[in-house]
């Protein structure tokens, strides 16, 4: 796998192109690859611009000193039901179980491997200063008991795990709507007295359901409202009380899942990813390999260029139509010089915050409709901190992989792997999101950074190579305190020898992922954002304005829809013709 893709950090004032793609994340790289792969343009006509020194946007895979495997600071896995990302990584046809017999789509070889979620009988849950194993609810249920916790749940909700209670809420709301019950009731099921719920709705089904679904609970302040218009926190509280909401927010592991986002969008997201035992995979060479594989394929075309360390400041209509319909102004970050690019089409492969950093007074953003729809998504803060230990201390608890969950500000830790040559091991020490961000921000901004330490296998110079990406000492001290509280007294946790910290709220990303706001008609906003102003060749794509927010697949589906609708591309030869791309 080649991650040494040539990047051009220079500039060429007056450059003229057909398509200027701004953003070298997955949606921008995919767009460039597809435009050239279908011979729609040649390499010199499609150019990519990005202000960073690396590719992949919010994908970032790293190898820490003393380890022979990759850790993930950004996106880290995919679902095998996500066919674009799966096919690009694993080849096609997907119906062939033998990976060696599949036909590669991209020339760079990527090795798909399971993303293990661990053994729930060993993994920990620590809530309101009480320790559980993650399967404690299911163990009690098999004994015809109801596990009680320190949450004062409604009588009917006691004994449900967080995933089961999410399913119960969604099932009850679906089946309370007569329209849903008549048209789709056969696709959901629940046996009385059971904690299990089954949802067999396809993505197409959900897109039929989401705009139509009505909240049918007389006496509720939300009765007769469209579920699309109700915030998910509002709906959960109405169904299971505020105390039930706190249980779900804490035990579910992600505050981002239970913020007040669009309930209709939350339903398929929750039952598809968190409640139905999905199959996860990742890439042995690092998950950002998918970005580099796309970039390398694009760069094989003559004239192709990725202009790195060049920040888009503004764009506008160009009076000299012979040069190009639009004029883009970039700042070359190495020389601090501004320069101009002329293009007939612009693809803004950028999340919301990156769009907001551009000149909001130009003709595009000053359009009220563009402005309103651009703000239809919530920016969800997120950070990650990888920690290197000299031994896998968690294995003393019988844990080999997966994640433990707590209501402490660290929220989750993932047990990533061990180098068999020296036992050096990696832990994702905290997967903070939403409200925990402010807790850690007060610590991460401290100037005194964690002091890396050499080990028997790693020399002083090697560990010091990561000095500039260390978390603050203040933050590491607090995190170690929480790790020890989460894991209890049954294991001695040593201090780490190295860390790697990434806060995705920093510019230009502004968020780790995004969520649709309640009240927006997502089935209208998604196609709108792919070409916001009629008659203008300006397009927005990426994970933020997709129906699979937080996933690379969402970025790919939006880009593919945009390319087919507005650039005349045909259906990819390697993709199942029945695969649903969404609105």
Coordinates of C-alpha atoms in Angstrom, one line a residue:
X1 CA 0.0 0.0 0.0
X2 CA 1.6 3.3 -1.1
X3 CA 1.0 6.2 1.2
X4 CA 3.6 8.4 -0.4
X5 CA 1.2 10.0 -2.9
X6 CA 3.0 13.0 -4.5
X7 CA 1.5 16.3 -3.3
X8 CA 2.3 19.7 -4.7
X9 CA 2.6 22.3 -2.0
X10 CA 3.4 25.0 -4.6
X11 CA 1.0 27.1 -6.6
X12 CA 0.4 28.2 -10.2
X13 CA -1.3 31.6 -10.4
X14 CA -3.9 31.7 -13.3
X15 CA -4.3 27.9 -13.4
X16 CA -7.3 27.0 -15.6
X17 CA -9.2 23.8 -15.0
X18 CA -12.6 22.3 -15.8
X19 CA -13.4 21.0 -12.4
X20 CA -11.8 22.4 -9.1
X21 CA -12.3 19.9 -6.3
X22 CA -11.7 21.5 -2.9
X23 CA -11.1 18.9 -0.2
X24 CA -8.9 15.8 -0.3
X25 CA -11.1 13.8 2.0
X26 CA -12.9 10.7 0.8
X27 CA -15.7 12.5 -1.1
X28 CA -13.2 14.8 -3.0
X29 CA -10.8 12.0 -3.9
X30 CA -13.7 9.7 -4.9
X31 CA -15.1 12.4 -7.2
X32 CA -11.8 12.9 -8.9
X33 CA -11.2 9.2 -9.3
X34 CA -14.7 8.7 -10.8
X35 CA -14.5 11.7 -13.2
X36 CA -11.2 10.4 -14.7
X37 CA -12.0 6.7 -14.5
X38 CA -15.0 7.3 -16.8
X39 CA -12.8 9.4 -19.1
X40 CA -15.1 12.3 -18.6
X41 CA -12.1 14.6 -18.3
X42 CA -8.3 14.3 -18.5
X43 CA -6.0 14.7 -15.5
X44 CA -5.1 18.3 -16.1
X45 CA -8.8 19.3 -16.3
X46 CA -9.6 17.9 -12.8
X47 CA -7.5 19.3 -10.0
X48 CA -7.7 18.7 -6.2
X49 CA -6.9 21.4 -3.6
X50 CA -6.5 20.9 0.2
X51 CA -5.0 23.0 3.0
X52 CA -3.6 20.0 4.9
X53 CA -0.3 18.2 4.4
X54 CA -1.9 14.8 4.3
X55 CA -4.8 13.1 2.5
X56 CA -8.0 11.6 3.9
X57 CA -9.7 14.4 5.7
X58 CA -11.0 13.0 9.0
X59 CA -9.3 9.6 8.3
X60 CA -5.9 9.4 10.0
X61 CA -4.1 6.2 10.6
X62 CA -0.8 6.3 12.6
X63 CA 1.8 3.8 13.7
X64 CA 3.2 4.6 17.2
X65 CA 6.8 3.9 18.1
X66 CA 7.3 0.4 19.3
X67 CA 4.3 -1.1 17.5
X68 CA 3.9 -2.8 14.2
X69 CA 0.2 -2.1 13.6
X70 CA -2.0 1.0 12.8
X71 CA -4.0 3.0 15.2
X72 CA -6.9 5.2 14.2
X73 CA -7.3 8.9 15.2
X74 CA -10.4 9.4 12.9
X75 CA -12.8 7.0 11.1
X76 CA -11.8 3.5 11.9
X77 CA -14.2 0.9 10.5
X78 CA -16.9 0.1 7.9
X79 CA -20.0 -2.0 7.8
X80 CA -20.1 -4.9 5.3
X81 CA -23.6 -3.7 4.3
X82 CA -21.9 -0.5 2.9
X83 CA -21.3 -1.6 -0.6
X84 CA -19.2 1.2 -2.1
X85 CA -16.5 1.2 0.6
X86 CA -16.6 -2.6 0.8
X87 CA -16.3 -3.1 -2.9
X88 CA -13.4 -0.5 -3.2
X89 CA -11.5 -2.3 -0.5
X90 CA -12.4 -5.9 -1.1
X91 CA -13.1 -6.1 -4.9
X92 CA -16.2 -7.3 -6.7
X93 CA -18.5 -9.2 -7.0
X94 CA -19.3 -9.1 -3.3
X95 CA -21.2 -12.4 -3.7
X96 CA -17.9 -14.2 -4.0
X97 CA -16.9 -15.2 -0.4
X98 CA -13.2 -15.9 -1.4
X99 CA -11.5 -12.5 -1.4
X100 CA -8.7 -13.9 -3.6
X101 CA -11.2 -14.5 -6.4
X102 CA -12.7 -11.0 -6.4
X103 CA -11.7 -8.5 -9.1
X104 CA -9.9 -5.5 -7.6
X105 CA -11.4 -2.1 -8.4
X106 CA -8.4 0.0 -7.2
X107 CA -4.8 -1.0 -8.0
X108 CA -3.5 -0.6 -4.5
X109 CA -4.1 -3.7 -2.4
X110 CA -6.0 -3.2 0.8
X111 CA -6.3 -6.1 3.3
X112 CA -9.8 -6.2 4.9
X113 CA -9.7 -7.6 8.5
X114 CA -12.4 -8.0 11.2
X115 CA -12.8 -5.1 13.5
X116 CA -13.3 -7.1 16.7
X117 CA -15.9 -5.9 19.2
X118 CA -14.7 -8.2 22.0
X119 CA -16.5 -10.5 24.5
X120 CA -19.3 -8.7 26.3
X121 CA -18.9 -11.1 29.2
X122 CA -15.4 -9.5 29.8
X123 CA -15.9 -5.9 28.7
X124 CA -16.8 -3.4 31.3
X125 CA -19.7 -1.0 32.0
X126 CA -19.2 1.5 34.8
X127 CA -22.2 3.7 35.5
X128 CA -22.9 5.9 38.6
X129 CA -19.9 4.3 40.4
X130 CA -21.3 0.8 39.8
X131 CA -19.4 -1.9 37.9
X132 CA -21.1 -4.3 35.5
X133 CA -20.0 -6.6 32.7
X134 CA -21.5 -5.5 29.4
X135 CA -23.6 -8.7 29.1
X136 CA -25.1 -8.3 32.7
X137 CA -28.5 -7.4 31.4
X138 CA -28.7 -10.5 29.1
X139 CA -27.4 -12.8 31.8
X140 CA -30.1 -11.6 34.2
X141 CA -32.8 -12.0 31.5
X142 CA -31.8 -15.6 30.9
X143 CA -32.4 -16.2 34.6
X144 CA -35.8 -14.5 34.3
X145 CA -34.5 -11.6 36.4
X146 CA -34.4 -7.9 35.7
X147 CA -31.1 -6.2 36.3
X148 CA -31.5 -3.1 38.4
X149 CA -29.1 -0.2 38.3
X150 CA -28.8 3.2 40.0
X151 CA -31.1 4.7 37.4
X152 CA -34.7 5.2 38.5
X153 CA -36.3 3.9 35.3
X154 CA -40.0 3.5 34.6
X155 CA -41.2 0.1 35.9
X156 CA -41.8 -1.2 32.3
X157 CA -38.2 -0.2 31.3
X158 CA -36.3 -1.9 34.1
X159 CA -34.2 -4.8 32.9
X160 CA -33.6 -3.6 29.4
X161 CA -30.0 -3.0 28.2
X162 CA -29.4 0.3 26.5
X163 CA -29.5 -1.3 23.0
X164 CA -32.7 -3.1 23.9
X165 CA -34.4 0.0 25.2
X166 CA -33.5 2.0 22.1
X167 CA -35.2 -0.8 20.1
X168 CA -38.2 -0.7 22.3
X169 CA -38.7 3.0 21.9
X170 CA -38.3 2.8 18.1
X171 CA -40.6 -0.2 17.8
X172 CA -43.3 1.5 20.0
X173 CA -43.2 4.7 18.0
X174 CA -43.4 2.9 14.7
X175 CA -46.2 0.6 15.6
X176 CA -48.3 3.5 17.2
X177 CA -48.6 5.1 13.8
X178 CA -51.5 3.5 11.9
X179 CA -50.0 4.4 8.5
X180 CA -46.8 2.5 9.4
X181 CA -48.6 -0.4 10.9
X182 CA -50.6 -0.9 7.7
X183 CA -47.8 -0.4 5.2
X184 CA -44.7 -1.7 7.0
X185 CA -45.9 -3.4 10.2
X186 CA -44.9 -6.8 8.8
X187 CA -41.2 -5.7 8.6
X188 CA -40.8 -5.3 12.4
X189 CA -41.5 -7.8 15.1
X190 CA -41.5 -8.3 18.8
X191 CA -42.7 -11.2 20.9
X192 CA -44.6 -10.2 24.0
X193 CA -42.5 -10.6 27.1
X194 CA -39.3 -10.7 25.1
X195 CA -36.5 -8.1 25.2
X196 CA -35.7 -8.7 21.5
X197 CA -37.0 -6.6 18.6
X198 CA -36.4 -7.3 14.9
X199 CA -36.3 -4.6 12.1
X200 CA -36.2 -5.8 8.5
X201 CA -36.7 -2.4 6.9
X202 CA -34.3 -1.7 4.0
X203 CA -32.7 1.7 3.3
X204 CA -35.3 2.3 0.7
X205 CA -38.1 1.4 3.1
X206 CA -36.7 3.8 5.7
X207 CA -36.6 6.6 3.1
X208 CA -40.3 6.0 2.5
X209 CA -41.1 5.9 6.2
X210 CA -39.1 8.8 7.5
X211 CA -41.1 11.7 5.9
X212 CA -44.4 10.0 6.7
X213 CA -44.0 8.8 10.2
X214 CA -46.3 10.5 12.8
X215 CA -45.9 10.5 16.5
X216 CA -49.2 9.0 17.7
X217 CA -49.4 9.3 21.5
X218 CA -52.5 11.3 22.7
X219 CA -51.6 13.4 25.8
X220 CA -48.0 13.9 24.7
X221 CA -46.9 17.4 23.8
X222 CA -45.7 15.9 20.5
X223 CA -48.8 14.0 19.6
X224 CA -49.7 14.2 15.9
X225 CA -46.4 15.8 15.0
X226 CA -44.2 14.4 12.3
X227 CA -41.3 12.4 13.9
X228 CA -39.0 14.3 11.5
X229 CA -39.9 17.5 13.4
X230 CA -39.1 16.0 16.9
X231 CA -35.7 16.1 18.5
X232 CA -34.4 12.7 19.6
X233 CA -33.9 13.8 23.2
X234 CA -37.4 15.1 23.3
X235 CA -38.8 11.9 22.0
X236 CA -36.7 9.6 24.3
X237 CA -37.7 11.7 27.3
X238 CA -41.4 11.5 26.3
X239 CA -41.1 7.7 25.9
X240 CA -39.0 6.6 28.9
X241 CA -38.6 9.7 31.2
X242 CA -35.6 12.0 31.6
X243 CA -34.0 9.4 33.9
X244 CA -34.4 6.8 31.1
X245 CA -32.8 9.3 28.7
X246 CA -29.8 9.6 31.0
X247 CA -29.4 5.8 31.2
X248 CA -29.5 5.6 27.4
X249 CA -27.0 8.5 26.9
X250 CA -24.6 7.0 29.4
X251 CA -24.9 3.3 28.9
X252 CA -25.1 3.7 25.1
X253 CA -21.6 5.1 25.1
X254 CA -22.1 8.0 22.8
X255 CA -23.7 11.3 23.7
X256 CA -23.8 12.1 20.0
X257 CA -26.5 9.4 19.6
X258 CA -28.9 11.0 22.0
X259 CA -28.5 14.7 21.3
X260 CA -31.5 16.5 20.1
X261 CA -31.1 15.6 16.4
X262 CA -33.7 14.5 13.9
X263 CA -35.6 11.6 15.4
X264 CA -36.7 10.2 12.0
X265 CA -33.0 10.0 11.0
X266 CA -32.0 8.6 14.3
X267 CA -34.3 5.6 14.0
X268 CA -32.6 3.7 11.1
X269 CA -29.2 4.8 12.4
X270 CA -29.7 3.3 15.8
X271 CA -31.2 0.0 14.7
X272 CA -28.8 -0.4 11.8
X273 CA -25.5 0.3 13.6
X274 CA -25.9 0.0 17.4
X275 CA -28.7 -2.5 18.0
X276 CA -28.6 -5.3 15.3
X277 CA -25.1 -6.9 15.9
X278 CA -23.7 -5.6 12.6
X279 CA -20.4 -6.9 11.1
X280 CA -17.5 -4.4 11.2
X281 CA -14.3 -4.5 9.3
X282 CA -11.2 -2.3 8.9
X283 CA -8.1 -2.2 6.7
X284 CA -4.9 -3.9 8.0
X285 CA -2.8 -1.2 6.4
X286 CA -4.8 1.6 8.2
X287 CA -8.3 2.8 7.4
X288 CA -7.0 5.9 5.7
X289 CA -5.6 3.5 3.0
X290 CA -8.9 3.9 1.2
X291 CA -8.2 7.6 0.7
X292 CA -4.6 7.0 -0.5
X293 CA -5.8 4.2 -2.9
X294 CA -8.2 6.6 -4.5
X295 CA -5.6 9.4 -4.7
X296 CA -3.0 7.0 -6.3
X297 CA -5.5 5.9 -8.9
X298 CA -6.3 9.6 -9.7
X299 CA -2.6 10.5 -9.9
X300 CA -2.0 7.8 -12.6
X301 CA -3.6 10.2 -15.1
X302 CA -1.4 12.6 -16.9
X303 CA -1.7 16.1 -15.6
X304 CA -3.4 15.1 -12.3
X305 CA -2.3 17.1 -9.3
X306 CA -3.2 17.4 -5.6
X307 CA -2.4 20.9 -4.5
X308 CA -1.7 20.5 -0.7
X309 CA -1.2 23.3 1.8
X310 CA -3.4 25.6 -0.2
X311 CA -6.4 27.0 1.6
X312 CA -9.5 28.2 -0.4
X313 CA -10.4 31.7 0.8
X314 CA -13.2 32.7 -1.6
X315 CA -14.7 32.1 -5.0
X316 CA -16.9 34.1 -7.3
X317 CA -18.1 34.5 -10.8
X318 CA -15.5 35.4 -13.3
X319 CA -16.0 38.2 -15.8
X320 CA -13.5 36.8 -18.2
X321 CA -15.5 33.7 -19.3
X322 CA -12.7 32.6 -21.6
X323 CA -10.6 31.7 -18.6
X324 CA -13.4 29.9 -16.7
X325 CA -16.8 30.5 -15.3
X326 CA -15.5 30.9 -11.7
X327 CA -12.5 32.4 -10.0
X328 CA -11.2 30.8 -6.9
X329 CA -8.7 32.5 -4.5
X330 CA -6.3 30.3 -2.6
X331 CA -3.7 31.1 0.0
X332 CA -0.5 29.1 -0.3
X333 CA 0.3 28.4 3.3
X334 CA 4.0 27.8 2.7
X335 CA 4.6 31.2 1.0
X336 CA 1.6 33.1 2.4
X337 CA 0.8 34.2 -1.1
X338 CA -2.6 34.4 -2.7
X339 CA -3.2 33.0 -6.1
X340 CA -6.1 32.5 -8.5
X341 CA -7.6 29.4 -10.2
X342 CA -10.2 29.5 -12.9
X343 CA -12.8 26.7 -13.2
X344 CA -16.1 25.9 -15.0
X345 CA -17.3 23.7 -12.1
X346 CA -16.5 23.7 -8.4
X347 CA -17.0 20.7 -6.1
X348 CA -16.8 21.7 -2.4
X349 CA -16.0 18.4 -0.8
X350 CA -16.0 20.0 2.6
X351 CA -17.9 19.7 6.0
X352 CA -20.0 22.5 7.4
X353 CA -17.3 24.3 9.4
X354 CA -14.9 24.3 6.4
X355 CA -17.7 25.9 4.3
X356 CA -18.3 28.5 7.0
X357 CA -14.6 29.5 7.0
X358 CA -15.0 30.7 3.4
X359 CA -16.0 34.2 2.6
X360 CA -19.7 34.2 3.6
X361 CA -20.4 37.5 1.7
X362 CA -19.8 36.0 -1.8
X363 CA -22.7 35.4 -4.1
X364 CA -23.1 31.7 -3.1
X365 CA -23.2 31.9 0.7
X366 CA -25.2 35.2 0.8
X367 CA -28.0 33.3 -0.8
X368 CA -30.5 32.8 2.1
X369 CA -31.5 29.3 0.9
X370 CA -27.9 28.1 0.7
X371 CA -27.2 29.6 4.2
X372 CA -30.2 28.0 5.8
X373 CA -29.6 24.5 4.3
X374 CA -25.9 24.6 5.0
X375 CA -26.8 24.9 8.7
X376 CA -29.3 22.0 8.6
X377 CA -26.7 19.8 10.3
X378 CA -25.3 19.8 13.8
X379 CA -21.5 19.9 14.2
X380 CA -20.6 17.1 16.7
X381 CA -17.4 17.7 18.5
X382 CA -15.1 14.7 19.0
X383 CA -11.6 13.9 19.9
X384 CA -9.4 10.8 20.3
X385 CA -6.3 10.1 22.3
X386 CA -4.2 7.0 21.6
X387 CA -2.0 5.7 24.4
X388 CA 1.0 3.3 24.1
X389 CA 1.7 0.9 27.0
X390 CA 4.6 -1.4 27.4
X391 CA 2.2 -4.4 28.1
X392 CA -1.4 -5.2 27.4
X393 CA -2.6 -4.8 31.0
X394 CA -6.2 -5.3 30.1
X395 CA -5.6 -9.0 29.2
X396 CA -5.3 -9.6 32.9
X397 CA -9.0 -9.0 33.0
X398 CA -9.6 -11.4 30.1
X399 CA -10.1 -8.5 27.6
X400 CA -8.5 -8.8 24.2
X401 CA -10.5 -6.3 22.1
X402 CA -13.6 -4.2 22.0
X403 CA -14.5 -1.3 24.2
X404 CA -15.5 -0.5 27.7
X405 CA -18.1 2.1 28.5
X406 CA -18.6 4.6 31.4
X407 CA -20.4 7.8 32.3
X408 CA -17.1 9.3 33.3
X409 CA -16.0 12.0 30.9
X410 CA -13.6 9.6 29.0
X411 CA -16.9 7.7 27.9
X412 CA -15.2 4.8 26.1
X413 CA -11.8 3.1 25.7
X414 CA -10.9 0.7 22.9
X415 CA -8.4 -2.1 23.3
X416 CA -6.6 -1.9 19.9
X417 CA -3.8 -4.4 19.7
X418 CA -0.4 -5.7 20.8
X419 CA 2.9 -6.0 19.0
X420 CA 3.8 -9.7 19.4
X421 CA 7.5 -8.9 19.2
X422 CA 7.7 -6.8 22.3
X423 CA 4.2 -6.7 23.9
X424 CA 3.8 -2.9 23.4
X425 CA 0.1 -2.2 23.2
X426 CA -2.3 0.5 22.1
X427 CA -5.4 1.8 23.8
X428 CA -7.8 4.4 22.5
X429 CA -7.8 6.1 25.9
X430 CA -10.9 8.2 25.3
X431 CA -13.5 8.5 22.6
X432 CA -15.0 11.8 23.8
X433 CA -17.9 13.5 22.1
X434 CA -20.4 16.3 22.5
X435 CA -20.7 17.5 26.1
X436 CA -17.4 15.8 27.3
X437 CA -15.5 18.0 24.8
X438 CA -15.6 21.0 27.1
X439 CA -14.3 18.9 30.1
X440 CA -11.2 17.8 28.1
X441 CA -10.7 21.1 26.3
X442 CA -9.8 22.8 29.6
X443 CA -7.1 20.1 30.0
X444 CA -5.9 19.6 26.4
X445 CA -5.1 23.3 25.9
X446 CA -2.5 23.3 28.7
X447 CA 1.0 24.1 27.4
X448 CA 2.8 21.3 29.3
X449 CA 2.8 18.3 27.1
X450 CA 3.1 14.6 28.2
X451 CA 6.8 13.7 28.4
X452 CA 7.4 10.6 26.2
X453 CA 9.5 7.9 27.7
X454 CA 11.9 5.4 26.0
X455 CA 11.3 1.7 26.6
X456 CA 13.5 -1.4 26.3
X457 CA 12.3 -1.7 22.7
X458 CA 12.0 2.0 21.7
X459 CA 14.9 4.5 21.9
X460 CA 14.7 8.1 23.1
X461 CA 15.0 9.6 19.6
X462 CA 12.2 7.4 18.2
X463 CA 9.6 8.4 20.9
X464 CA 10.6 12.0 20.7
X465 CA 9.5 12.0 17.0
X466 CA 6.0 12.4 18.3
X467 CA 6.6 15.2 20.8
X468 CA 4.4 17.7 18.9
X469 CA 1.3 15.5 19.0
X470 CA 1.3 14.5 22.6
X471 CA -1.7 15.2 24.8
X472 CA -1.1 17.6 27.7
X473 CA 0.3 16.1 30.9
X474 CA -2.7 17.6 32.7
X475 CA -5.0 15.6 30.4
X476 CA -3.1 12.3 30.7
X477 CA -3.1 12.5 34.5
X478 CA -6.9 12.9 34.5
X479 CA -7.4 10.2 31.9
X480 CA -5.3 7.7 33.8
X481 CA -7.3 8.5 36.9
X482 CA -10.5 7.7 35.1
X483 CA -9.0 4.6 33.4
X484 CA -8.2 3.2 36.9
X485 CA -11.6 4.0 38.2
X486 CA -13.3 2.3 35.3
X487 CA -11.2 -0.9 35.5
X488 CA -11.3 -1.1 39.3
X489 CA -8.8 -2.5 41.7
X490 CA -8.4 -5.9 40.1
X491 CA -5.7 -4.8 37.7
X492 CA -2.6 -2.5 38.0
X493 CA -2.5 0.0 35.2
X494 CA 0.9 1.4 34.4
X495 CA 1.5 4.9 33.0
X496 CA 1.8 5.1 29.2
X497 CA 5.1 5.7 27.5
X498 CA 3.6 7.8 24.6
X499 CA 0.3 9.3 23.5
X500 CA -1.2 10.7 20.3
X501 CA -3.9 13.4 20.5
X502 CA -6.3 14.6 17.9
X503 CA -9.2 17.1 18.4
X504 CA -11.4 17.2 15.4
X505 CA -13.1 20.4 16.5
X506 CA -10.0 22.3 15.4
X507 CA -10.3 24.2 12.1
X508 CA -10.8 23.4 9.3
X509 CA -13.0 20.4 10.3
X510 CA -14.9 21.8 13.2
X511 CA -16.4 18.5 14.2
X512 CA -15.8 14.8 14.2
X513 CA -19.1 14.0 12.5
X514 CA -22.5 15.6 11.9
X515 CA -26.2 15.0 12.6
X516 CA -29.4 16.3 10.9
X517 CA -31.3 18.9 12.9
X518 CA -34.9 18.2 13.7
X519 CA -37.5 20.0 11.4
X520 CA -35.4 19.9 8.2
X521 CA -36.8 17.8 5.4
X522 CA -33.7 15.8 4.7
X523 CA -35.2 14.3 1.5
X524 CA -35.1 17.8 0.1
X525 CA -31.9 19.1 1.7
X526 CA -29.7 16.2 0.5
X527 CA -30.3 16.7 -3.3
X528 CA -30.4 20.5 -2.8
X529 CA -26.9 20.6 -1.3
X530 CA -25.5 18.6 -4.3
X531 CA -26.4 21.6 -6.5
X532 CA -27.6 24.5 -4.3
X533 CA -28.2 27.1 -6.9
X534 CA -29.9 26.3 -10.1
X535 CA -27.9 27.4 -13.1
X536 CA -24.6 27.4 -11.2
X537 CA -22.1 24.5 -11.4
X538 CA -21.2 24.6 -7.7
X539 CA -21.7 21.4 -5.7
X540 CA -21.3 20.3 -2.1
X541 CA -20.6 16.8 -1.1
X542 CA -19.3 14.8 1.9
X543 CA -20.4 13.0 5.0
X544 CA -22.1 16.0 6.6
X545 CA -25.0 16.2 4.1
X546 CA -25.5 12.4 3.8
X547 CA -27.9 9.9 5.3
X548 CA -25.0 7.9 6.7
X549 CA -23.4 10.7 8.7
X550 CA -20.1 9.7 10.4
X551 CA -19.3 7.1 7.8
X552 CA -17.1 7.1 4.7
X553 CA -20.0 5.4 2.9
X554 CA -22.1 8.5 3.4
X555 CA -19.4 10.6 1.7
X556 CA -19.2 8.1 -1.2
X557 CA -23.0 7.9 -1.7
X558 CA -23.5 11.7 -1.8
X559 CA -20.6 12.0 -4.3
X560 CA -21.9 9.2 -6.5
X561 CA -25.3 10.8 -6.6
X562 CA -23.8 14.2 -7.5
X563 CA -21.6 12.8 -10.2
X564 CA -24.5 10.9 -11.9
X565 CA -27.0 13.8 -11.6
X566 CA -24.8 16.7 -12.5
X567 CA -21.8 15.4 -14.4
X568 CA -23.5 12.8 -16.5
X569 CA -21.6 9.8 -15.1
X570 CA -23.0 6.3 -15.5
X571 CA -23.5 3.7 -12.9
X572 CA -20.1 2.3 -11.7
X573 CA -19.5 -1.0 -13.5
X574 CA -18.2 -2.5 -10.2
X575 CA -21.3 -1.6 -8.1
X576 CA -24.4 -3.7 -7.7
X577 CA -27.1 -2.0 -9.8
X578 CA -29.7 -2.5 -7.1
X579 CA -27.6 -0.8 -4.4
X580 CA -29.4 2.2 -2.9
X581 CA -27.6 5.5 -2.8
X582 CA -30.2 7.4 -0.8
X583 CA -32.0 10.6 -1.5

